[in-house]
Short mmCIF file of C-alpha atoms in Angstrom, two decimals:
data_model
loop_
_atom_site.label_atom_id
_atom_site.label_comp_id
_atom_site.label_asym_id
_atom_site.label_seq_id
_atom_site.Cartn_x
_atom_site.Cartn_y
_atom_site.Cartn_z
CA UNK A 1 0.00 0.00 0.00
CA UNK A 2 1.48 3.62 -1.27
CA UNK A 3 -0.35 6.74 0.04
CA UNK A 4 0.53 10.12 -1.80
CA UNK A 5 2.11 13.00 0.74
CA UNK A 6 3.45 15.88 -0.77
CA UNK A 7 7.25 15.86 0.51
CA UNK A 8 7.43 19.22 0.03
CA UNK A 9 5.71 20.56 3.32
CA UNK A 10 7.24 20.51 6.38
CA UNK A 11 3.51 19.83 8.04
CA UNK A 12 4.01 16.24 6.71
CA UNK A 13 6.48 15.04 9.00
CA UNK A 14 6.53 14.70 12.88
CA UNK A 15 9.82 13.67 12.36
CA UNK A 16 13.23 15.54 11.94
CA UNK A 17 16.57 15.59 12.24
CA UNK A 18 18.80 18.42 12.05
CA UNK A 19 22.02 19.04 10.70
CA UNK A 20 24.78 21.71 10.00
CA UNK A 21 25.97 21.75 6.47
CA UNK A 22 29.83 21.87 6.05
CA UNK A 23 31.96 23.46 4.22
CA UNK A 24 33.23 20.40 2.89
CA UNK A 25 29.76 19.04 1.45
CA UNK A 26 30.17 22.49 -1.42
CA UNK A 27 31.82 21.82 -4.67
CA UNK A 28 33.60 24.47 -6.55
CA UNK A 29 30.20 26.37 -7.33
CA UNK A 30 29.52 26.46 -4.14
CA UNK A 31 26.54 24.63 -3.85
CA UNK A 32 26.02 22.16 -1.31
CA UNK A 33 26.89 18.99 -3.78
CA UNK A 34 24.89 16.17 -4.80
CA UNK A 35 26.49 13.60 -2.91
CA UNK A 36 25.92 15.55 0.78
CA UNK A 37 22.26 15.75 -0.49
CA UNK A 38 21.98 11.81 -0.37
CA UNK A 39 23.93 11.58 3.06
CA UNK A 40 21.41 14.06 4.36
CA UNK A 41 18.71 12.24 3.37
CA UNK A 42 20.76 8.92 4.67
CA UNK A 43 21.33 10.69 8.78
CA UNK A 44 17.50 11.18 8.77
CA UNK A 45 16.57 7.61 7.26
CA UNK A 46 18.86 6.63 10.20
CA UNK A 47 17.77 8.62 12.52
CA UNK A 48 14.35 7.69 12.32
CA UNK A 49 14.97 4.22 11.92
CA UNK A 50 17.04 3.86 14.82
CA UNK A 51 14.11 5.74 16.78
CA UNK A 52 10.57 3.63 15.44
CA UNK A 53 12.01 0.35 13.16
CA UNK A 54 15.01 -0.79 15.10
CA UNK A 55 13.28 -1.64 18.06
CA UNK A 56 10.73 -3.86 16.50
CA UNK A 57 13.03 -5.51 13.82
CA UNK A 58 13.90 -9.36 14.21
CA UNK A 59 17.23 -10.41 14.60
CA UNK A 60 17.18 -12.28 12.40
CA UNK A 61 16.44 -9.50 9.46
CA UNK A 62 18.42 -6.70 8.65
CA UNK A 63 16.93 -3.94 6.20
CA UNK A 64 19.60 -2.82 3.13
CA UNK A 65 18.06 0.04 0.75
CA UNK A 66 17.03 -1.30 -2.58
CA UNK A 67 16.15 2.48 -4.36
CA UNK A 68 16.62 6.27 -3.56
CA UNK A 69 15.43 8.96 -5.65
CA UNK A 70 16.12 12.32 -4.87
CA UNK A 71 14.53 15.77 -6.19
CA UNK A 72 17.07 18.46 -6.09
CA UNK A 73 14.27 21.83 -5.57
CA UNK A 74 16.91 24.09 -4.58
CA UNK A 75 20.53 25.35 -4.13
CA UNK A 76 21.79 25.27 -0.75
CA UNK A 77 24.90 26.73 0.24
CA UNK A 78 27.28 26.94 3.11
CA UNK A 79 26.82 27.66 6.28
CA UNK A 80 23.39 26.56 7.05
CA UNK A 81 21.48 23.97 8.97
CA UNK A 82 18.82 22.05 7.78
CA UNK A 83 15.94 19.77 9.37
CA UNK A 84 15.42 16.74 7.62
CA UNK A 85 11.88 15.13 7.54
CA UNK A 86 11.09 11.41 7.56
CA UNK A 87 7.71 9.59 7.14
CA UNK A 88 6.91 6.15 5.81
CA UNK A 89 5.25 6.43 2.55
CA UNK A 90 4.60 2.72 1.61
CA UNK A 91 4.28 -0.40 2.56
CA UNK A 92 4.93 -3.53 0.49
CA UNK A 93 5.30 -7.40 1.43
CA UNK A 94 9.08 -7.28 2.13
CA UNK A 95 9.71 -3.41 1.52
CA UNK A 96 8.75 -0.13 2.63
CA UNK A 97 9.56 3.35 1.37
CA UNK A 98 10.38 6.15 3.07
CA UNK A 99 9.87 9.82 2.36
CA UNK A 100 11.62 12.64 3.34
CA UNK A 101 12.58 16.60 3.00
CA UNK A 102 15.15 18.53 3.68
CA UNK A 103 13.92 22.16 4.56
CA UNK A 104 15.72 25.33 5.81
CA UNK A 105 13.15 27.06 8.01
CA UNK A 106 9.82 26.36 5.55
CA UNK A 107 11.72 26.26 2.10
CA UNK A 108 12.39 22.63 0.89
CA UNK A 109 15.52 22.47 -0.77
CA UNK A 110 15.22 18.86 -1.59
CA UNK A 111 13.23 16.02 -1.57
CA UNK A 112 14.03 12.15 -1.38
CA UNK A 113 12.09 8.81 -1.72
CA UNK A 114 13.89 5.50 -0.31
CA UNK A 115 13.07 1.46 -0.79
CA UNK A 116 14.00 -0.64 1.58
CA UNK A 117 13.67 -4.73 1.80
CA UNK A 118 14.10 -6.79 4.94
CA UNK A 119 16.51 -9.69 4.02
CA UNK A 120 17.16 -12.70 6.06
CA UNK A 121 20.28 -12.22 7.87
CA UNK A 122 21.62 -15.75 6.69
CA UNK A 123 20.65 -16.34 3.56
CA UNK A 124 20.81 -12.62 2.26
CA UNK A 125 17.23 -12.95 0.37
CA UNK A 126 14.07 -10.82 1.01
CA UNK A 127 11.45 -12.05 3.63
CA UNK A 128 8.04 -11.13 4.42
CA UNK A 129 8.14 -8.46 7.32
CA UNK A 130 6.45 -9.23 10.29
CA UNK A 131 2.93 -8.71 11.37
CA UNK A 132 4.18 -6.90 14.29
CA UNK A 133 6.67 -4.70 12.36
CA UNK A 134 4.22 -3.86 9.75
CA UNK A 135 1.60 -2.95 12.06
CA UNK A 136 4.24 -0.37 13.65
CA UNK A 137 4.81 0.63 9.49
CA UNK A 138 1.43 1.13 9.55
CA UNK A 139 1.17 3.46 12.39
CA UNK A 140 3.62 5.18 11.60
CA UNK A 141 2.47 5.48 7.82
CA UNK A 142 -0.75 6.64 9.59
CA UNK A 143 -2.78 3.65 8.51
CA UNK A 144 -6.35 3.08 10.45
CA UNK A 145 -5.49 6.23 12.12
CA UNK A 146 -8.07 8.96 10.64
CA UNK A 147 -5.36 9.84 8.26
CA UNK A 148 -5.99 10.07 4.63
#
């Protein structure tokens, strides 16, 4: 199941993480460079993660990223701090996605879409997720929840 949220809003997410650009992440236009823009997005996925999924996750599984996508909406430039916002977008048998934004004050500057399969630890294939860590997906998602 996929809903549609527009990932450009910062009212979307409940979730952020913030972090301070670096001088380092500019290249010699200095812009922040494409590359910082999908570690960004990465500290956030983590962030979150770490937070709701990890918790619920079986030891067995671990959870690799299949896809990312990311929507480049703005320049960004050094120094600066930006909140990154997560949400789960979708929910599949074995995969989720994630969506997220990376705003400074209300402006997005970017936007970002992530798959991600649980694989079986052992044999390194893709297993159904859990009832019990979908159903946290699914709250999260806002699923059954008034949400639409």
């Amino acid at each position: 199941m996929t809903r549609e949220f527009n990932l450009t809003e910062r009212v979307t997410f409940s979730y952020f993480e913030t972090e301070k650009i670096r001088f380092s992440d500019t290249d010699m236009v200095g812009h922040v460079n494409n590359v910082a823009f999908a570690a960004l997005l990465e500290s956030g996925r983590t962030a979150f993660g770490h937070a709701h999924l990890m918790p619920h996750q079986p030891a067995t599984a671990a959870v690799v990223m299949a896809r990312v996508e990311i929507d480049y909406r703005r320049e960004l430039h050094w120094p600066a701090a930006v909140d990154i916002g997560t949400r789960v977008v979708g929910i599949g048998r074995s995969s989720y996605a994630m969506g997220q934004g990376i705003f400074v004050g209300e402006r997005c500057i970017a936007t970002g879409r992530t798959t991600l399969v649980m694989i079986d630890r052992e044999t390194r294939h893709a297993m159904a997720m859990p009832n019990s860590y979908r159903v946290v997906l699914e709250t999260l998602m806002g699923v059954g929840v008034g949400k639409t």
